[in-house]
CSV table of C-alpha atoms in Angstrom, one decimal:
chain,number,residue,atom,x,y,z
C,1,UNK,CA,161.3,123.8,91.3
C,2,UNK,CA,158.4,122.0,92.9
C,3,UNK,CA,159.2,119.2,95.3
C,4,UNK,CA,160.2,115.8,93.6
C,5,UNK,CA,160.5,117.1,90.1
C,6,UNK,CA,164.0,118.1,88.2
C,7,UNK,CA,165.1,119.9,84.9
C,8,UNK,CA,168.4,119.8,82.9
C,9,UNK,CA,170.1,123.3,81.5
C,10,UNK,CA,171.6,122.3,78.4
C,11,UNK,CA,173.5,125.3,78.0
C,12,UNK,CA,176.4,126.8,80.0
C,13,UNK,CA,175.8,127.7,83.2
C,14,UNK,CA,177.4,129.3,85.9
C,15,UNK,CA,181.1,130.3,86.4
C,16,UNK,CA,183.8,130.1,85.3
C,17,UNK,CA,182.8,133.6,83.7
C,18,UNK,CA,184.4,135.6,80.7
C,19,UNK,CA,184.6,138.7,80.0
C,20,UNK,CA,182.7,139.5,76.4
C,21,UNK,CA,184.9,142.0,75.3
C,22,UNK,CA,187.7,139.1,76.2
C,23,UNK,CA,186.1,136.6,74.2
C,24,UNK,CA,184.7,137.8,71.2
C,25,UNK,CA,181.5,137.3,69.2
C,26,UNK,CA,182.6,134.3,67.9
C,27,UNK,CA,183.4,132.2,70.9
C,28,UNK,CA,180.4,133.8,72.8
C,29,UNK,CA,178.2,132.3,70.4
C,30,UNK,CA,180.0,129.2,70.7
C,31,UNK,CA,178.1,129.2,74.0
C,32,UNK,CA,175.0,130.6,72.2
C,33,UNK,CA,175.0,134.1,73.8
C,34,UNK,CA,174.9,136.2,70.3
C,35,UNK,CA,174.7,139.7,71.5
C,36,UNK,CA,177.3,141.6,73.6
C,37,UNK,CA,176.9,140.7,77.1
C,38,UNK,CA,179.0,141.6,80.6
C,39,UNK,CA,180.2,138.2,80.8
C,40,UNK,CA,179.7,134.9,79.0
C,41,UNK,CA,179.3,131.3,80.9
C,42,UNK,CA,181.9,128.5,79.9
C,43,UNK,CA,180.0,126.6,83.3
C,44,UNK,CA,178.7,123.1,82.6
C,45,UNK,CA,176.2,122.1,80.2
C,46,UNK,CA,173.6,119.9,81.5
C,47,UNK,CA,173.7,121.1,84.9
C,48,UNK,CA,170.6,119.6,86.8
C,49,UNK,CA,168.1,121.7,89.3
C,50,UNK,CA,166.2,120.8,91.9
C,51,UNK,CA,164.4,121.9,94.9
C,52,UNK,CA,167.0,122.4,98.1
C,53,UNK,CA,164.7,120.6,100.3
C,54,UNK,CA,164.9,117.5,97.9
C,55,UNK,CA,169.0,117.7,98.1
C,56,UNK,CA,170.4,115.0,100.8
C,57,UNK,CA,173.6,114.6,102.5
C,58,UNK,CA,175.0,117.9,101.4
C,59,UNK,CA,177.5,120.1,103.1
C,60,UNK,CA,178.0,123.9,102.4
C,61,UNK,CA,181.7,124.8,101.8
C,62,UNK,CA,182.3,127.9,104.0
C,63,UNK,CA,185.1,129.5,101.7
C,64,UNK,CA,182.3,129.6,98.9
C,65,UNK,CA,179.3,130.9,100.3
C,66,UNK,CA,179.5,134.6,98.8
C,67,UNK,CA,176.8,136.5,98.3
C,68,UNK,CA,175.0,140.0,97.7
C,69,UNK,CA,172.8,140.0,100.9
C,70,UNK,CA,171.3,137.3,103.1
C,71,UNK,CA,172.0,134.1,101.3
C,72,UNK,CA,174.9,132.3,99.0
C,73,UNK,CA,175.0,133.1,94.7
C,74,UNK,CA,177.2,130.8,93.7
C,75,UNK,CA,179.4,133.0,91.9
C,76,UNK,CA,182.7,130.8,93.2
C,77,UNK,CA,181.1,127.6,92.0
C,78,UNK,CA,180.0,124.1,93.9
C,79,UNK,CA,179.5,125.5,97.7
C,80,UNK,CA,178.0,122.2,98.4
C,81,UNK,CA,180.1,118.4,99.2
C,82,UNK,CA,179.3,115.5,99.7
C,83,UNK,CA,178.9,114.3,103.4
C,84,UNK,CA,180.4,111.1,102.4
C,85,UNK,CA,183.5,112.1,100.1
C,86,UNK,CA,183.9,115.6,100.6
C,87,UNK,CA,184.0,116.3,96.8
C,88,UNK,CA,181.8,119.7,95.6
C,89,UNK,CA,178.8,118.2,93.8
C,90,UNK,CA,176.4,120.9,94.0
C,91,UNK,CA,175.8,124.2,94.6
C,92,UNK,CA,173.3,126.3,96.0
C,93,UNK,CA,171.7,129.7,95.2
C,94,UNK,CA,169.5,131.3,98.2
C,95,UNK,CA,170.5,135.5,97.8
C,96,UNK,CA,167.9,138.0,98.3
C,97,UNK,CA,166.0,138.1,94.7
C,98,UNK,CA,166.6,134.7,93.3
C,99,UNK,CA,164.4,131.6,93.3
C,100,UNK,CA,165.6,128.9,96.0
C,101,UNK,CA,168.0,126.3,93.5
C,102,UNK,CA,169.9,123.7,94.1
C,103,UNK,CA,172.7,122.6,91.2
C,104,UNK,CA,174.0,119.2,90.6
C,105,UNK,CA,176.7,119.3,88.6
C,106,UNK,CA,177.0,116.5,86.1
C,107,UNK,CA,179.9,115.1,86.2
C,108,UNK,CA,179.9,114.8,90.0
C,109,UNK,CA,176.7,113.1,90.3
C,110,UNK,CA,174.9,109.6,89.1
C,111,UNK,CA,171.1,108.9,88.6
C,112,UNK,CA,170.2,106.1,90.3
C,113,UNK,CA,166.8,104.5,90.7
C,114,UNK,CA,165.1,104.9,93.9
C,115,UNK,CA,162.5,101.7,93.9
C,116,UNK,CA,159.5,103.9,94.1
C,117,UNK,CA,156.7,103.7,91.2
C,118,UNK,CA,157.6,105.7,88.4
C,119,UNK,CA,155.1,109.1,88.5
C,120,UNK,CA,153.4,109.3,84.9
C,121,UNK,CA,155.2,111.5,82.6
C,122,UNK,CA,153.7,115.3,81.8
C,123,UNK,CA,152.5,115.2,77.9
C,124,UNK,CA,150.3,117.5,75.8
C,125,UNK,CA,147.1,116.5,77.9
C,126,UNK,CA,147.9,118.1,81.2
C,127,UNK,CA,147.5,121.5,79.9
C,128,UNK,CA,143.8,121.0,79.6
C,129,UNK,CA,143.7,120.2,83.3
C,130,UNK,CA,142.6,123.0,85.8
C,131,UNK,CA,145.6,122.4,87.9
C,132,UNK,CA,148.0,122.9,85.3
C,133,UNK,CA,146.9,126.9,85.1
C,134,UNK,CA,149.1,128.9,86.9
C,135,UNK,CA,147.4,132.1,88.0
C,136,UNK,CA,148.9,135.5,86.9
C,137,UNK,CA,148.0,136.9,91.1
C,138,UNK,CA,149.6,135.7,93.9
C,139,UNK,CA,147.2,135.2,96.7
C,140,UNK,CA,149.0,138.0,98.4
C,141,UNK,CA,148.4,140.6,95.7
C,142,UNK,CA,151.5,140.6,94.1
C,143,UNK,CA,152.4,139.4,90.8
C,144,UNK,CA,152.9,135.6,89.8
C,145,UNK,CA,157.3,135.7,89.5
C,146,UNK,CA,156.6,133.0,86.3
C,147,UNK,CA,154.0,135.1,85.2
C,148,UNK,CA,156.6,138.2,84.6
C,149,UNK,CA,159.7,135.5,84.0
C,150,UNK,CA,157.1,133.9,81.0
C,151,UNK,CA,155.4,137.6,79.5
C,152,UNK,CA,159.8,138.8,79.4
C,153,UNK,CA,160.7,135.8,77.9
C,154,UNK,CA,157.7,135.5,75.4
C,155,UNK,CA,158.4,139.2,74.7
C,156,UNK,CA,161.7,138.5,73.1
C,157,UNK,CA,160.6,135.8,71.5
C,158,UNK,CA,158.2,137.9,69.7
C,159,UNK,CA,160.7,140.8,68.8
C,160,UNK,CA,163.1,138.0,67.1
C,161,UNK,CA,160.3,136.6,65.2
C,162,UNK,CA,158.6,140.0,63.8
C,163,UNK,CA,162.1,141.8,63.5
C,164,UNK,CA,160.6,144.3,65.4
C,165,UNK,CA,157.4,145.0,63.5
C,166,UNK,CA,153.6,145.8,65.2
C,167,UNK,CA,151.4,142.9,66.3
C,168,UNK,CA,147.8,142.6,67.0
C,169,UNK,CA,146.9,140.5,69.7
C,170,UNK,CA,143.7,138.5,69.6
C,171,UNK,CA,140.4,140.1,71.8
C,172,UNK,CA,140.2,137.9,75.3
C,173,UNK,CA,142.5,137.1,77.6
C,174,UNK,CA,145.8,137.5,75.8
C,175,UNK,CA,145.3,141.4,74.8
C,176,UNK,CA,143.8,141.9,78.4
C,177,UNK,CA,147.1,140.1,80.1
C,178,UNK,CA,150.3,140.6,77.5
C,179,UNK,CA,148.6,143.9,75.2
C,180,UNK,CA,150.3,146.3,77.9
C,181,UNK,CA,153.7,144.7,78.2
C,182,UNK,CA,153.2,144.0,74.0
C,183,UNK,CA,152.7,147.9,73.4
C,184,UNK,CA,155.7,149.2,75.3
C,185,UNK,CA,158.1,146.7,73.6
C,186,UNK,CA,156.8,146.8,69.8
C,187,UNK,CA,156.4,149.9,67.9
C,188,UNK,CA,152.3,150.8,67.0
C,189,UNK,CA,152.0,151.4,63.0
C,190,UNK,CA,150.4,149.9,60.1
C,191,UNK,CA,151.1,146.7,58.8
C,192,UNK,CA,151.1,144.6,61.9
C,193,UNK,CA,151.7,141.0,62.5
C,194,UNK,CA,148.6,138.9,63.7
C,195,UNK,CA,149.0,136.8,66.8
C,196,UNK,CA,146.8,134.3,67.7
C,197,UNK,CA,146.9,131.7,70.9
C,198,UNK,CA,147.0,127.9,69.2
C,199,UNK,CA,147.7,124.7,71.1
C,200,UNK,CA,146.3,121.1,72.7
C,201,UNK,CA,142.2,121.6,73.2
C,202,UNK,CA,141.8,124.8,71.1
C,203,UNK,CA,140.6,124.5,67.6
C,204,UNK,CA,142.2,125.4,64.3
C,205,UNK,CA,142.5,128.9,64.4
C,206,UNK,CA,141.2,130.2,60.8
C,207,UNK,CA,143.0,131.8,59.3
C,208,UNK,CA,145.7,131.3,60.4
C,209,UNK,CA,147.5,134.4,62.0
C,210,UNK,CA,151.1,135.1,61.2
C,211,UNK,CA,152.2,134.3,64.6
C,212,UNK,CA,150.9,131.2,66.2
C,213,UNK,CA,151.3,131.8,70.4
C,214,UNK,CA,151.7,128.0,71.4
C,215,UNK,CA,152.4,126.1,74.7
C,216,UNK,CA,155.7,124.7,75.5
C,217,UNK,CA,155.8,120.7,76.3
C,218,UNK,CA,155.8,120.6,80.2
C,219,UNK,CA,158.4,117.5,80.2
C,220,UNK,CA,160.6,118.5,77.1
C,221,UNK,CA,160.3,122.5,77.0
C,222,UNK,CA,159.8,122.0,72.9
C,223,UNK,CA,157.0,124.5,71.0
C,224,UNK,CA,154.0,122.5,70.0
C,225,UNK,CA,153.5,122.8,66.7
C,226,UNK,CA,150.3,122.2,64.4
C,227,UNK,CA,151.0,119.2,62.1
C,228,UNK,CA,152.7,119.9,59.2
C,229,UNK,CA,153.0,124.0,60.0
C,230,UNK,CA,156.0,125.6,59.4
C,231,UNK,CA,155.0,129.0,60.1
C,232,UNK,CA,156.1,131.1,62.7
C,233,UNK,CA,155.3,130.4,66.3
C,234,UNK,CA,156.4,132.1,70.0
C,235,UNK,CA,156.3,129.4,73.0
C,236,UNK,CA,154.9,130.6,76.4
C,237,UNK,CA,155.3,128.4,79.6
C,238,UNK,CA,152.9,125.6,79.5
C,239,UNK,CA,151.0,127.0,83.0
C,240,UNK,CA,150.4,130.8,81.8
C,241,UNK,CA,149.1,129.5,77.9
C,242,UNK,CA,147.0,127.2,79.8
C,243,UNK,CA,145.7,130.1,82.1
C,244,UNK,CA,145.4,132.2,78.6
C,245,UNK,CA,144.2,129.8,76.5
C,246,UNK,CA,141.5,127.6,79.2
C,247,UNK,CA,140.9,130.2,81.3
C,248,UNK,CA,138.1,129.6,84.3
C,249,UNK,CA,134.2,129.9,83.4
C,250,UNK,CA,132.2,131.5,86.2
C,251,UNK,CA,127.8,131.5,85.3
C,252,UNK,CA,126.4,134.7,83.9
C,253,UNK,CA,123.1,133.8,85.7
C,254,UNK,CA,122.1,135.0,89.1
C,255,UNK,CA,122.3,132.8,91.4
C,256,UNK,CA,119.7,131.9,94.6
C,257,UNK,CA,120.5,129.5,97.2
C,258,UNK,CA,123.9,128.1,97.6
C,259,UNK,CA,126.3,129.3,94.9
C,260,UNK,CA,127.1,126.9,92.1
C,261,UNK,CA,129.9,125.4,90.7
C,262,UNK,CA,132.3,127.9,89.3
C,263,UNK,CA,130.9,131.2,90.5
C,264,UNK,CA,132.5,134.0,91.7
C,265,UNK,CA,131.1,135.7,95.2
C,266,UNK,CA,131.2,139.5,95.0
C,267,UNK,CA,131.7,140.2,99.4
C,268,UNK,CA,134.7,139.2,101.1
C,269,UNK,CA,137.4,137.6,100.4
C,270,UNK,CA,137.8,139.1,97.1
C,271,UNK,CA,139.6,137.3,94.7
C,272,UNK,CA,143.2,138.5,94.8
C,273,UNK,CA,143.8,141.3,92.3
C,274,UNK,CA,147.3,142.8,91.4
C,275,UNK,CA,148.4,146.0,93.3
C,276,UNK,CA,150.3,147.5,90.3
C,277,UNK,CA,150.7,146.3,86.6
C,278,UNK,CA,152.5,143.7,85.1
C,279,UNK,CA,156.1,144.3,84.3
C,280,UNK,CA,157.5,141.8,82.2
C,281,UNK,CA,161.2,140.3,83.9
C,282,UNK,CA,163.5,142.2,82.4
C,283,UNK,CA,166.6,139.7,82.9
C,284,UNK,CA,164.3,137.0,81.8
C,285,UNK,CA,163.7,139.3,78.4
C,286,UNK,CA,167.4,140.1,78.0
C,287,UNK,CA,168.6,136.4,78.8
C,288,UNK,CA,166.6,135.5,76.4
C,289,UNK,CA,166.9,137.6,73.5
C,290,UNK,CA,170.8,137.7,73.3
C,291,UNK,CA,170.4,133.8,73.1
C,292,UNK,CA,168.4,133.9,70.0
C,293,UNK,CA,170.6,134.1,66.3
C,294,UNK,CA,167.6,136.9,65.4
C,295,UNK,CA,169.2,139.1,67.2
C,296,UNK,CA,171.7,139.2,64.4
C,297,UNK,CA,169.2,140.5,62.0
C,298,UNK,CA,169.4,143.7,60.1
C,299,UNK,CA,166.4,145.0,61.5
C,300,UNK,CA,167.5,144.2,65.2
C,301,UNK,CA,170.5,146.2,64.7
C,302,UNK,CA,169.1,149.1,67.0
C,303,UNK,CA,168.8,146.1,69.8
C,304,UNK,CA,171.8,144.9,68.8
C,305,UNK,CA,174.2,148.3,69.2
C,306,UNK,CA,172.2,149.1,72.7
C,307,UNK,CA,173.3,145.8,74.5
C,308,UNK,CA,176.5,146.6,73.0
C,309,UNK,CA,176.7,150.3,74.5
C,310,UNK,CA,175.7,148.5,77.8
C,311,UNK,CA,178.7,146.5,78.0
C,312,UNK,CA,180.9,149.2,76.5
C,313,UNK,CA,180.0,151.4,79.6
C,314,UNK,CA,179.9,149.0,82.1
C-alpha cells in the first residue's frame, strides 16, 4: 500500500482456516472460493490494509509472530495490540515473499476523523494522468510485482470469460506485453475471441471486439463499463491499463541540440529493460480463478478436476 492510502477486503480473509475436503463445496462457496482449494478462509470480511509505517501505537504479540523465514505471516491471527488496551487489533505480515501489510481488523478498530483536509478522491480521470502509469520494469531490472500480480489475475479473468477458447489480442502494446503470458494459458485454434483495450480517454472501439479489456476504478476496484454495454469485459489494474492503454510518446525525428521533451537517449543510462520474461503470478491467477462461479462451467471442467487433484494429493 502506498503511504496514507487504505483498502477494504470484502471477502474472508485470513485464519481461522478450513480444510476443503472438511467443508464442502457448498459452504466453500459460501465464502466464494468455488473450486477445490487446500484450505478455505472463514477470517473476517472487511478487513482493512494499510501500509505498516502508517500503523501507530501497535505492539507485536510474541506468542504470534510465526513465520516461514525472516518475518511474521500471520497464520495465528492479530500479532499486533493495542499499546493502550492490550486488545489484538491488527496484524502484521512481513515473511520473505510477501508485500509489507498491515491488517486492521474490523471489529477492533473505529474510523475517526483526523482534522486534516480531505485528499481529492481517485475517479475515472486519473488514469489519463502520466503518474497514474505504472511501469511493467523495475528500475533495477526486474519485473514490476503488480505487473505479474495484474497479467495472473487478468489471465483468469480471461479463461472464465472465453471458457477457455483462443483470443486475438489487438497489435500494440497489449500483444507485445500480455501475447506471451496469453499464448501459454489459452489454447491457439480457429475461431478465436477478439480482445480489444477500451476505457476513460480511448475512443469507441469499432467494432466492437468480443472482449472489451477495461480499467478497474482506482477508488472502488469496479470494471468500467461503456454506457449501456453489456457485453463481455476482463478488468486489469487501473496503473498497468493506463501503461497499456496511454503508453509514453517519444519523437521519431532526430534530434540536434538539447534533447526534447519526451525523447529517449540511446548511451548510458539505458532505460531499464527486463532480465527474463514476464511470468504472470501464479497465486494471483489461482486466487483468482477459483473465486470466479465460471469455474463451474462445463467447459472449465478440465481446470476444474486439476485444482481438485491438487488438493486430493496434497
Amino acid at each position: 500500500m502506498e503511504p496514507a492510502t487504505y483498502a477494504v477486503e470484502p471477502r474472508p480473509t485470513g485464519p481461522p482456516w478450513r480444510r476443503w475436503q472438511e467443508v464442502g463445496a457448498d459452504a466453500a462457496a459460501r465464502q466464494g472460493v468455488f473450486a477445490p482449494v487446500y484450505s478455505v478462509s472463514f477470517g473476517s470480511r472487511n478487513r482493512i490494509v494499510i501500509a505498516p509505517g502508517d500503523s501507530r501505537s501497535l505492539t507485536l504479540i510474541p506468542d504470534r509472530c510465526e513465520g516461514y523465514c525472516r518475518g511474521v505471516d500471520g497464520r495465528a491471527g492479530p500479532n499486533l495490540a493495542c499499546e493502550g488496551c492490550g486488545h489484538a487489533v491488527a496484524t502484521r505480515v512481513d515473511d520473505c515473499g510477501m508485500w509489507q501489510t498491515v491488517w486492521l481488523e474490523p471489529d477492533a478498530v473505529v474510523r475517526r476523523p483526523s482534522g486534516l483536509p480531505a485528499a481529492p478522491l481517485p475517479c475515472w480521470d486519473d488514469l489519463e494522468r502520466p503518474e497514474h502509469r505504472v511501469p511493467p520494469v523495475e528500475p533495477d531490472g526486474s519485473w514490476s510485482r503488480r505487473w505479474e500480480a495484474a497479467v495472473g489475475a487478468v489471465l483468469a479473468h480471461l479463461v472464465a470469460v472465453t471458457e477457455d477458447r483462443p483470443v486475438d489480442l489487438p497489435a500494440g502494446p497489449v500483444a507485445e506485453w500480455l501475447g506471451r503470458a496469453v499464448g501459454r494459458c489459452l489454447p491457439p485454434g480457429p475461431g478465436a475471441l477478439s480482445v480489444g483495450p477500451a476505457g476513460p480517454g480511448l475512443p469507441p472501439p469499432l467494432p466492437r471486439p468480443d472482449i472489451l479489456l477495461v480499467p478497474r476504478h482506482p477508488l472502488t476496484g469496479a470494471p468500467w463499463r461503456p454506457a449501456g454495454d453489456e457485453g463481455a469485459v476482463v478488468p486489469l489494474d487501473s496503473g498497468v491499463w493506463a501503461y497499456l492503454a496511454h503508453p509514453e510518446e517519444t519523437s521519431p525525428l532526430p534530434a540536434t541540440g538539447v534533447l526534447p521533451e519526451g525523447v529517449l537517449r540511446d548511451d548510458y543510462p539505458l532505460p531499464p529493460r527486463p532480465r527474463a520474461l514476464l511470468t504472470p503470478h501464479k497465486e494471483a491467477f489461482d486466487y483468482t480463478l477459483v473465486r470466479l462461479p465460471a469455474i463451474l462451467l462445463p467447459r472449465l471442467q478440465r481446470r476444474l478436476d486439476a485444482y481438485g487433484r491438487a488438493v486430493t494429493t496434497a
